[in-house]
CSV table of C-alpha atoms and ligand atoms in Angstrom, one decimal:
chain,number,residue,atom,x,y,z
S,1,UNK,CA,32.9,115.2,-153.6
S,2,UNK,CA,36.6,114.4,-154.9
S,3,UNK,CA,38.0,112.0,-152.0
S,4,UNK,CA,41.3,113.4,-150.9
S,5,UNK,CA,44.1,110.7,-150.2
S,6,UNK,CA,46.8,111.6,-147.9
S,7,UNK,CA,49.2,109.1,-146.9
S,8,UNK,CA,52.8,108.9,-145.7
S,9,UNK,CA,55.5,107.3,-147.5
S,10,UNK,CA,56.0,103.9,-146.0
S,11,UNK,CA,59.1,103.8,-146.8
S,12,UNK,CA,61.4,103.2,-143.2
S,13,UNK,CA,64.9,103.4,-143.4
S,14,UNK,CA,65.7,107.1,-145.0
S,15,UNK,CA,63.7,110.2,-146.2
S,16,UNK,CA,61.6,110.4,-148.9
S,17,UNK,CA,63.9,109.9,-152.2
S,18,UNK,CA,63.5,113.3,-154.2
S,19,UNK,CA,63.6,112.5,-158.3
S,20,UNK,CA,66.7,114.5,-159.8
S,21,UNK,CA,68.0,115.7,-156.5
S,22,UNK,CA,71.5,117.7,-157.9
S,23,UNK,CA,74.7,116.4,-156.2
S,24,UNK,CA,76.1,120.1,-155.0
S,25,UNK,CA,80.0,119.8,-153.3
S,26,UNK,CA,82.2,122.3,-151.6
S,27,UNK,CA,83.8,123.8,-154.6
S,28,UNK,CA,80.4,125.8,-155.9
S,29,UNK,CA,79.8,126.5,-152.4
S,30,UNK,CA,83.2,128.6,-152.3
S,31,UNK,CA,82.9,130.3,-155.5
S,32,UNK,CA,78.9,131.2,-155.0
S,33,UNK,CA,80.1,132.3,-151.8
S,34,UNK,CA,83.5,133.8,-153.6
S,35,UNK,CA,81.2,136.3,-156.3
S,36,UNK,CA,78.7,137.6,-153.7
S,37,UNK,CA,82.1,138.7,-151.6
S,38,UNK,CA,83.3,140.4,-154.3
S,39,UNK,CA,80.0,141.8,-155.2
S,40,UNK,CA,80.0,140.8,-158.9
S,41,UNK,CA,76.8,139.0,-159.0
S,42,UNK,CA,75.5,139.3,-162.5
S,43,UNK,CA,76.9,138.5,-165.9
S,44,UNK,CA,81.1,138.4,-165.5
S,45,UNK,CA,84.2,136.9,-165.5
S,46,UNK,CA,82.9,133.5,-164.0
S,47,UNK,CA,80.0,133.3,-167.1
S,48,UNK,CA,82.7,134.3,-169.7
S,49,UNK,CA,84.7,130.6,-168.1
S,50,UNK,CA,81.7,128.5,-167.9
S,51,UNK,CA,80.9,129.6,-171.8
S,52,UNK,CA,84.4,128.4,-172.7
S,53,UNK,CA,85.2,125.6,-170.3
S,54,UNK,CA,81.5,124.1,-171.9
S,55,UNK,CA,82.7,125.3,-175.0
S,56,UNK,CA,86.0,123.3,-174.9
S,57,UNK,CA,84.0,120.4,-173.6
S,58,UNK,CA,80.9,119.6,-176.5
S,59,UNK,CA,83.5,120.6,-178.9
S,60,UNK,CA,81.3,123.7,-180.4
S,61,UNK,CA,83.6,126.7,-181.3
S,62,UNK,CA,81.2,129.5,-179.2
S,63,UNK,CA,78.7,129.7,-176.8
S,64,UNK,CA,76.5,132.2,-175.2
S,65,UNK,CA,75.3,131.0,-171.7
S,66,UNK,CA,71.5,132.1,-170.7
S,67,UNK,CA,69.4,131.6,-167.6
S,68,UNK,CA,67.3,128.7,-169.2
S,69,UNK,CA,67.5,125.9,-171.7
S,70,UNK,CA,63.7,127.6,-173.0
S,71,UNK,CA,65.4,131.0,-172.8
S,72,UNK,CA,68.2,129.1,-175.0
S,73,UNK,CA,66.0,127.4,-177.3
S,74,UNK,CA,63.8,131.2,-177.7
S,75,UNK,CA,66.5,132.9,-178.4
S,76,UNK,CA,68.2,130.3,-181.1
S,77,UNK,CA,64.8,130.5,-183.4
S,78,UNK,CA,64.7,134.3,-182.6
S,79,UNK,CA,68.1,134.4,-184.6
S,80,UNK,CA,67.5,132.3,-187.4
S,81,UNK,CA,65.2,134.6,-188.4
S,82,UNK,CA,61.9,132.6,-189.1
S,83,UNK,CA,59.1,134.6,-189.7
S,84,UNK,CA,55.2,134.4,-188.7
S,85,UNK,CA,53.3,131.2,-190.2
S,86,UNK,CA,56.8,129.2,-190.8
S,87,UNK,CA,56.4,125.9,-189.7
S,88,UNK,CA,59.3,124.1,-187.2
S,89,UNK,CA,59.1,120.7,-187.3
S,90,UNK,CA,59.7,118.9,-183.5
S,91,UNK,CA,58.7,115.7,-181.1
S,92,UNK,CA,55.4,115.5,-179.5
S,93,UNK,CA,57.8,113.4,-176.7
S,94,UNK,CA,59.0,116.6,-175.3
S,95,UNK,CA,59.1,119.2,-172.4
S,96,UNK,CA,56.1,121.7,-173.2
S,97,UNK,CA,59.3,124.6,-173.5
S,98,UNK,CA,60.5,122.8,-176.7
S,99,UNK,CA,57.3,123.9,-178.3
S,100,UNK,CA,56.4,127.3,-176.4
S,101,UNK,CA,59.6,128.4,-177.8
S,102,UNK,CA,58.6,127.9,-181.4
S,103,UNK,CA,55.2,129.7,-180.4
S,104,UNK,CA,57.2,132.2,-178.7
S,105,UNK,CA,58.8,132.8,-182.1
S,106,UNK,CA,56.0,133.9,-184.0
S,107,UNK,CA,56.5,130.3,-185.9
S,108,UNK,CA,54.0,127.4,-186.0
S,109,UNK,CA,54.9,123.9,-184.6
S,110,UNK,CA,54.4,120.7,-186.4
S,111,UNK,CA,54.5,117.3,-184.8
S,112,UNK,CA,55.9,114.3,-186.4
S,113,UNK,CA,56.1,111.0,-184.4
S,114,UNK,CA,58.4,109.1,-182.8
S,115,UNK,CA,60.3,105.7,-183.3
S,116,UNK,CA,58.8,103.4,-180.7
S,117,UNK,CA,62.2,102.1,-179.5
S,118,UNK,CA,64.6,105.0,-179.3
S,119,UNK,CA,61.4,107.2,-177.9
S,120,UNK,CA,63.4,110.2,-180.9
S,121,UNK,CA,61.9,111.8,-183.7
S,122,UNK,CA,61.6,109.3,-186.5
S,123,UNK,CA,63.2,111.2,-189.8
S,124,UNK,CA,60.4,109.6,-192.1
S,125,UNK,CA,58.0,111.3,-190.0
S,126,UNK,CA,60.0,114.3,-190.2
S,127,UNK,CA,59.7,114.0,-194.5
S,128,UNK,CA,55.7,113.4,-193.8
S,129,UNK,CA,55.0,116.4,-192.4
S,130,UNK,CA,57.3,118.4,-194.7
S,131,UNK,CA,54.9,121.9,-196.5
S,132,UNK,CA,55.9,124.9,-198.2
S,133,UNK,CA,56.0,126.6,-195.1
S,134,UNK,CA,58.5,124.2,-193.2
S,135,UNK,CA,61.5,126.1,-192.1
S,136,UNK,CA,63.2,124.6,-189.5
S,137,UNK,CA,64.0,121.2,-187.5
S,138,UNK,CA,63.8,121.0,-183.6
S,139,UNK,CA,65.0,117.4,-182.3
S,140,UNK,CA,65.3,116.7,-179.2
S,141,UNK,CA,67.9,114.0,-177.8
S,142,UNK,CA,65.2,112.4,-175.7
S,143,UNK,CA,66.3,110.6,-172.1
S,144,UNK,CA,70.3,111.6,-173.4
S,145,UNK,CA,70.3,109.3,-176.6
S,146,UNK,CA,71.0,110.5,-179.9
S,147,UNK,CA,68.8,111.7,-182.4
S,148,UNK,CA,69.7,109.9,-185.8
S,149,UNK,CA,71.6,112.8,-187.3
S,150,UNK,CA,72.7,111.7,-190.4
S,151,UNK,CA,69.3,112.0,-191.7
S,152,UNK,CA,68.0,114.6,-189.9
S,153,UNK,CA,70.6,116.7,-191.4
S,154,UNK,CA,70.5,115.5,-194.7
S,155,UNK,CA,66.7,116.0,-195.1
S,156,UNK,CA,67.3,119.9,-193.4
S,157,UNK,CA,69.7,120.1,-196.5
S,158,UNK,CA,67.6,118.5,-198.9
S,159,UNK,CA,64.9,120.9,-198.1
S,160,UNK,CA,66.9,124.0,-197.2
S,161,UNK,CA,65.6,124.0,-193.2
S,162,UNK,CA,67.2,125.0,-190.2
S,163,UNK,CA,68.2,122.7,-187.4
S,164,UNK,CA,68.1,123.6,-183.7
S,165,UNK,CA,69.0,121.0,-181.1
S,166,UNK,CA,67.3,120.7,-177.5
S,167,UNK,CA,69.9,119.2,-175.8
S,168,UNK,CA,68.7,119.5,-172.7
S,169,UNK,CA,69.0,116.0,-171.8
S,170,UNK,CA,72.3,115.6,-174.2
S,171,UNK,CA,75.2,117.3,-172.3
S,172,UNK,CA,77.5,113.8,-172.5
S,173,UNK,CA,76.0,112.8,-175.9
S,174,UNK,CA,78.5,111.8,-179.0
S,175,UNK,CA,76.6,110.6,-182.5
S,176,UNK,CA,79.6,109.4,-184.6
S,177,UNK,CA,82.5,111.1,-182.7
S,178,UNK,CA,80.3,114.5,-182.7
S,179,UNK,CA,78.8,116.3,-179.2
S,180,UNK,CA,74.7,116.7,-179.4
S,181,UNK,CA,74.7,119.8,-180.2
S,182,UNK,CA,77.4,120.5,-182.8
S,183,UNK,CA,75.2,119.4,-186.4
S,184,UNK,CA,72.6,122.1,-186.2
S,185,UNK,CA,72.6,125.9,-186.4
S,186,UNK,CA,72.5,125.9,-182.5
S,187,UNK,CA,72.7,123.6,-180.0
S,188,UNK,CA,70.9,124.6,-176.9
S,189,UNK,CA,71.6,123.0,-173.4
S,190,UNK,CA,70.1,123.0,-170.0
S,191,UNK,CA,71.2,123.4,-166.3
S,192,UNK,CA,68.2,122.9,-164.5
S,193,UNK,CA,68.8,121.2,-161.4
S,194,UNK,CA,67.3,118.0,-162.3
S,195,UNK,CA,69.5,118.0,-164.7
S,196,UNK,CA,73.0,116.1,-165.9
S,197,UNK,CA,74.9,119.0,-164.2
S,198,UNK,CA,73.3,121.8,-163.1
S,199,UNK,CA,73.4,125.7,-161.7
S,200,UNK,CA,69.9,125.8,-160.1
S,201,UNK,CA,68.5,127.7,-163.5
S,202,UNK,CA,70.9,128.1,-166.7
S,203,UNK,CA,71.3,127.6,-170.0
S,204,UNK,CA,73.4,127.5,-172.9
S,205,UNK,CA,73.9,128.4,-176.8
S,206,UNK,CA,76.1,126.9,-178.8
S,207,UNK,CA,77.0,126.9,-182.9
S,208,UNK,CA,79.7,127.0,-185.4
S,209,UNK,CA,80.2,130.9,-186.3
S,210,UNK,CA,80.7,133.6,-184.1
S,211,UNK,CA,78.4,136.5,-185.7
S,212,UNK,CA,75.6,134.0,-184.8
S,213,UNK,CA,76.7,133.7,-181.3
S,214,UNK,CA,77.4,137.7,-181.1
S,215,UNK,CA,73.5,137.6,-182.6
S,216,UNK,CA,72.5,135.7,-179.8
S,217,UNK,CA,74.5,137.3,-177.0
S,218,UNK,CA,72.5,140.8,-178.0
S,219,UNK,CA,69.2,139.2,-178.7
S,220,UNK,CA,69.9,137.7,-174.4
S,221,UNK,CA,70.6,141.3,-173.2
S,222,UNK,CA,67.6,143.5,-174.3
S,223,UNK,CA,69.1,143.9,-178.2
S,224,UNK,CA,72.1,146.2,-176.8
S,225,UNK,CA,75.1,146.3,-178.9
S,226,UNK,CA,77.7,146.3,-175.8
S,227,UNK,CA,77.4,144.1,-172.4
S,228,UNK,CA,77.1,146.0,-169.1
S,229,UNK,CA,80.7,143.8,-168.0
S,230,UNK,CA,82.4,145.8,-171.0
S,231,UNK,CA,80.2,149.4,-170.3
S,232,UNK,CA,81.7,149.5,-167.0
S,233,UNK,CA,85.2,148.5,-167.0
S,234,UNK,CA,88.3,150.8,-166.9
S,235,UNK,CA,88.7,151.0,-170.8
S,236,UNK,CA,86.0,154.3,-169.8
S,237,UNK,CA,82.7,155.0,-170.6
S,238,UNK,CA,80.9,153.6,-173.4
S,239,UNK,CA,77.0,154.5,-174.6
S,240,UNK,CA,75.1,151.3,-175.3
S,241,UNK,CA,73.0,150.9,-177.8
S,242,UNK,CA,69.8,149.1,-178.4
S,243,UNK,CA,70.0,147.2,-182.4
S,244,UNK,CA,66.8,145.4,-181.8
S,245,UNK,CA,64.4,144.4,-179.4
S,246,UNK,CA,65.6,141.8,-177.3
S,247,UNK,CA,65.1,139.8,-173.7
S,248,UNK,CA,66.3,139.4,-170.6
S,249,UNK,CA,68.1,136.1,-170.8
S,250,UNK,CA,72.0,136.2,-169.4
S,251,UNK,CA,73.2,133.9,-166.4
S,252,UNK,CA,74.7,135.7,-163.8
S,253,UNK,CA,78.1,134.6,-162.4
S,254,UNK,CA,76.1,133.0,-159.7
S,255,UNK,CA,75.2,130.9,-161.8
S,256,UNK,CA,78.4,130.1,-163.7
S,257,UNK,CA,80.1,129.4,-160.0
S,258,UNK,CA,78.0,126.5,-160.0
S,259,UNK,CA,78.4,125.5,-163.7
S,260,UNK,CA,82.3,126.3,-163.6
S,261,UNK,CA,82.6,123.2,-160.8
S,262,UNK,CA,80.0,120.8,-161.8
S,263,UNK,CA,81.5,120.6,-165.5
S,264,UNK,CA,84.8,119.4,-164.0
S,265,UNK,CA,83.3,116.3,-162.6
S,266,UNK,CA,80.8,115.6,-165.5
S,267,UNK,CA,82.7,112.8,-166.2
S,268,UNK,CA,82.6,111.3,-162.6
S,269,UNK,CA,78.6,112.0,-162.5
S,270,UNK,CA,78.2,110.2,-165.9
S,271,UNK,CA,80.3,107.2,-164.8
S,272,UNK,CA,78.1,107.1,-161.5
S,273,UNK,CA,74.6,107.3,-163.7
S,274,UNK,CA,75.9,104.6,-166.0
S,275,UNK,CA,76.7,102.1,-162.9
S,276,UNK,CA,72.9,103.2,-161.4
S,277,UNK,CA,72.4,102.2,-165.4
S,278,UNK,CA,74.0,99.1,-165.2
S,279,UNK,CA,72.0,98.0,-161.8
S,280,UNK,CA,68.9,98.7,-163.1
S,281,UNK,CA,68.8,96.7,-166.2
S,282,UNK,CA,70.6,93.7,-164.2
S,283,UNK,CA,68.0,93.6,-161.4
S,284,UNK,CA,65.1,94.3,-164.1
S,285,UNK,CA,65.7,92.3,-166.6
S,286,UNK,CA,63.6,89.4,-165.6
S,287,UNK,CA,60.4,91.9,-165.3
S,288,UNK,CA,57.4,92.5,-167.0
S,289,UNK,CA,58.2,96.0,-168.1
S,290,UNK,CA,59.7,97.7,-171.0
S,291,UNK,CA,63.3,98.6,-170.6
S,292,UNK,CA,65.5,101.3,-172.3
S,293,UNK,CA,66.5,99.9,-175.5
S,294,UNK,CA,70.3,99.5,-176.0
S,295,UNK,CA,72.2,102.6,-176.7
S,296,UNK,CA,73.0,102.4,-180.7
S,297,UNK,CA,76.6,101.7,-182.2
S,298,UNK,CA,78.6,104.4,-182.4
S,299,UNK,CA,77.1,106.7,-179.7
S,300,UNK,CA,77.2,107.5,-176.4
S,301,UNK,CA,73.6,108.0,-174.8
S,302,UNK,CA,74.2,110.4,-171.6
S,303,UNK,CA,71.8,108.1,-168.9
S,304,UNK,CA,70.1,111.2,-168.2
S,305,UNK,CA,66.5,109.7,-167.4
S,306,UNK,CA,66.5,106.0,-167.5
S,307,UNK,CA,62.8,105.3,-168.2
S,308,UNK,CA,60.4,102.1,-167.8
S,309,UNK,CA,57.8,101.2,-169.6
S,310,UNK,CA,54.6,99.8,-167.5
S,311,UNK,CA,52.2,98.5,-170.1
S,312,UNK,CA,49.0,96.8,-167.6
S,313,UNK,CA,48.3,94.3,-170.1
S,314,UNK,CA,52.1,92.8,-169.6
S,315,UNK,CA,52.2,93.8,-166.2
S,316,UNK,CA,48.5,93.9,-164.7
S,317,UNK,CA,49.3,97.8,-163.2
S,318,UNK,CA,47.9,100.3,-164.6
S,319,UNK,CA,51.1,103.1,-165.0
S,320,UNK,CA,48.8,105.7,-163.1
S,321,UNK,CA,48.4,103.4,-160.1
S,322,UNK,CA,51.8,102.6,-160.5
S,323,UNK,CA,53.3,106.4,-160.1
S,324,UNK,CA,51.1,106.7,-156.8
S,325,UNK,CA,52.4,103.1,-155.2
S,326,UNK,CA,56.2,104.1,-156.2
S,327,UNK,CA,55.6,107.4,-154.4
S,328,UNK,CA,53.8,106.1,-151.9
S,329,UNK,CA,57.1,103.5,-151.0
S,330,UNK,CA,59.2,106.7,-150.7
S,331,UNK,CA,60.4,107.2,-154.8
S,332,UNK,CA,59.8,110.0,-156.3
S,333,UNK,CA,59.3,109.6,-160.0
S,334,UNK,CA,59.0,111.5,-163.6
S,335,UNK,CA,57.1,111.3,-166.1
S,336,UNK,CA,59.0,112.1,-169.4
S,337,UNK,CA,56.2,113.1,-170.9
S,338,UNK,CA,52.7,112.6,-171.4
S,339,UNK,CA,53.1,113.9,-175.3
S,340,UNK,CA,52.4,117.3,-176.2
S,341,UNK,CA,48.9,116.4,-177.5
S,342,UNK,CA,47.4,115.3,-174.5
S,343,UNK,CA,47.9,119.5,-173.4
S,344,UNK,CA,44.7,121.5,-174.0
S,345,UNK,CA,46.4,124.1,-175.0
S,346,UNK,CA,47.7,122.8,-178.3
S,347,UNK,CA,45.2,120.6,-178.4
S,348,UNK,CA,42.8,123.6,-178.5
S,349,UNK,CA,45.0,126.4,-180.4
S,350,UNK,CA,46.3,123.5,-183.5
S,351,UNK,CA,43.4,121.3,-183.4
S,352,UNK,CA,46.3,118.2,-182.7
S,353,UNK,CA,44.5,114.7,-182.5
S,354,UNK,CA,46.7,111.9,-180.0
S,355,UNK,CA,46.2,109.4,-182.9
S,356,UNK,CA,48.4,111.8,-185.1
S,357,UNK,CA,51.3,110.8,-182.9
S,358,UNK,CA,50.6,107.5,-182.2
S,359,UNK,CA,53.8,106.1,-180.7
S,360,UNK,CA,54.1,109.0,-178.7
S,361,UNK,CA,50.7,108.6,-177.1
S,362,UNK,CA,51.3,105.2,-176.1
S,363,UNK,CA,54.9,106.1,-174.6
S,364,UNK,CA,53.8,109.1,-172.7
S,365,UNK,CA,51.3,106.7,-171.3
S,366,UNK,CA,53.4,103.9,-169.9
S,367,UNK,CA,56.1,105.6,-169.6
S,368,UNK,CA,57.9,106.0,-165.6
S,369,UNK,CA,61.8,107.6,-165.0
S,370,UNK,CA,63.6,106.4,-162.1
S,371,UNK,CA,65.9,108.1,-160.0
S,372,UNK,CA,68.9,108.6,-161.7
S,373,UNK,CA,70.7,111.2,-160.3
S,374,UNK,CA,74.5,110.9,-159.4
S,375,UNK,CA,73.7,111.2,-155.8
S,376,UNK,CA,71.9,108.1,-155.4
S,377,UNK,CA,74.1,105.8,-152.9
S,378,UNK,CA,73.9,102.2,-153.4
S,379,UNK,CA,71.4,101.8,-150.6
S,380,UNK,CA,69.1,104.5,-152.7
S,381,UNK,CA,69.5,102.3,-156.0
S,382,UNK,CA,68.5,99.2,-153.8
S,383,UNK,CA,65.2,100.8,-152.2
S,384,UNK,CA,63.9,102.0,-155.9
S,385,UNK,CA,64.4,98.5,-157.2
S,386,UNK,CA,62.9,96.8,-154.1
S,387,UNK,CA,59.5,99.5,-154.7
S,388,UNK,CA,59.4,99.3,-158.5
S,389,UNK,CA,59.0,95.0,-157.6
S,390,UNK,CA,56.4,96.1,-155.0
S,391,UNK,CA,55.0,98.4,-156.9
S,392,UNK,CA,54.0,95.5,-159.5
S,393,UNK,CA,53.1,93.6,-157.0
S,394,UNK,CA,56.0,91.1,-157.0
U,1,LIG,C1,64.4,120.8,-169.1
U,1,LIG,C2,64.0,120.8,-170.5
U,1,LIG,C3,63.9,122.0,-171.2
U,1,LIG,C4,63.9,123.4,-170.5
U,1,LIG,O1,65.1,123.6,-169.8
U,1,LIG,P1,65.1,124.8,-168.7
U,1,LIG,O2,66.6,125.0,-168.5
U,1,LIG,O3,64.4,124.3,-167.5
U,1,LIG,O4,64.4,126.0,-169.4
U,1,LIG,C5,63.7,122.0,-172.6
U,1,LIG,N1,63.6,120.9,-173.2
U,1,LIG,C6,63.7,119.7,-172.6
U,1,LIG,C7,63.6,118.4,-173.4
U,1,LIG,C8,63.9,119.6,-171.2
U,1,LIG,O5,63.9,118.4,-170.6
């Protein structure tokens, strides 16, 4: 019989640390509490800010907010238009939405493999797995660090493909003086709450050109041609209808109550995560782990998972044991990601070996994020140093 372990956290002075707790302040408190007075609850006014507040803020001409970064992602491939048996190319260091959206689709994912230092999708791996059938490009901006764009693009022109960006980790992100985001067709964006700012669920669309946006915006709310905010206002009645079949995909202005806040102190929460950052590599640096590797010139990597490497032949801990003697000291922790190939479900349904991907493999199997978010204290940021040098044993 499986043994069952249950312990408590040792850990004395304070609660359990929850990973990615969201820091949440008085101002989306009043304005959640401000939309359910007035009874406008779903998709209005407050969603139509948040799109152009975010808008103004990556720098991307529209936006079409959603109530995931999946639903974002699902809804960008919709509207490119790929049809069944084309073949988007993506990271196998990912969240398993990055590829259920490509299945989701009708469109086949292919893996290429990562660069072992930036943990992104290496182009020349992106060039390997080039067919006939290859239509489109999904990168992600893994941990919050740029992609290597220049490339990326340049092969998607080369070879005529598509490029959407999961920027789910990206929000702060610049590559070159550009926002993540603002090189492909769309840039897709999440607000989960573990995430760099957040409205519980939530997502967001952006690109270049309106009629793609407008495409999106329809494809969101069931394929009809007019929102429900515009049906129902004082301009008079208006008949809706239906110019394909879409989903069920807006944010309500819930939602965007939170968003509209939390964007105005992105700036403050990034400047917290980089001094958590900063601590981190300081009180690490002497340790036998992998660290994050330096952000590359000419970027700005948004700290949105800061992620350790725990290799047992450097370190003598396995990373399994590791994860359940960080969590038993009180820190909860991520793992960002085992790669897509270790899923039965692809593994099964595309017949993906882990030695196709090597580098990814070996990442998703040492790899451990740390408590980053912006509502760590300084006490917090002591206690998970303290249990990651317990946790080796030091
Ligand atoms: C969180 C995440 C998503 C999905 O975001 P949701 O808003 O939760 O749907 C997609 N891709 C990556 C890389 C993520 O980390």
């Amino acid at each position: 019989m499986q043994q069952v372990i249950v312990s408590m956290p040792v850990r004395t002075k304070d609660k359990f640390l929850i990973f990615g707790s969201p820091r949440i302040e008085q101002d989306e408190i009043d304005e959640v509490v401000a939309s359910m007075e007035t009874g406008w609850l779903g998709t209005g006014p407050k969603v139509a800010r948040f799109e152009k507040d975010f808008s103004a803020y990556v720098g991307a001409p529209y936006s079409a907010a959603c109530n995931s970064c999946t639903a974002a992602l699902h809804l960008s491939l919709v509207a490119l238009g790929l049809e069944p048996g084309d073949e988007v190319i993506t990271t196998p260091l990912t969240f398993c939405a990055s590829v259920n959206a490509i299945i989701h689709a009708g469109c086949t994912p292919v893996l290429a493999d990562v660069d072992p230092l930036t943990q992104n999708i290496d182009p020349a791996s992106i060039r390997d797995k080039i067919t006939d059938r290859t239509r489109a490009i999904l990168p992600v901006h893994f941990a919050g660090r740029s992609c290597d764009m220049d490339p990326i693009m340049d092969i998607a022109s080369e070879h005529g493909l598509k490029v959407v960006e999961d920027c789910a980790h990206a929000i702060e992100t610049i590559y070159k003086g550009r926002h993540a985001g603002t090189f492909g067709d769309f840039g897709c964006f999440s607000f989960y709450v573990t995430k760099n700012i957040c409205t519980g669920e939530g997502g967001m669309v952006v690109a270049a050109g309106e009629d793609a946006i407008r495409h999106v915006k329809v494809l969101g709310l069931h394929g009809m041609s007019a929102d429900a905010w515009k049906r129902f206002s004082d301009e008079g009645y208006k008949h809706y209808q239906v110019v394909e079949a879409g989903f069920k995909y807006n944010m309500m202005d819930i939602q965007a109550a939170i968003g509209i806040h939390q964007l105005k102190r992105i700036d403050d929460y990034f400047l917290r995560r980089c001094e958590i950052w900063d601590a981190y590599n300081a009180a690490f640096a002497d340790l036998p782990i992998g660290l994050p590797a330096p952000e590359e010139p000419n970027t700005r990597h948004a700290r949105h998972l800061y992620t350790i490497m725990v290799d047992p032949e450097q370190c003598g801990v396995e990373r399994d044991d590791f994860l359940v003697r960080i969590t038993r000291e009180g820190i909860g922790v991520g793992v960002h990601y085992m790669s897509i190939p270790e899923q039965p479900y692809y593994r099964d349904r595309f017949g993906w070996e882990l030695e196709d991907t090597p580098n990814a493999t070996r990442l998703g199997r040492q790899t451990v994020s740390l408590p980053l978010s912006a509502k760590l204290t300084d006490a917090d940021v002591a206690d998970v140093i303290e249990a990651v040098k317990r946790s080796l044993g030091l």
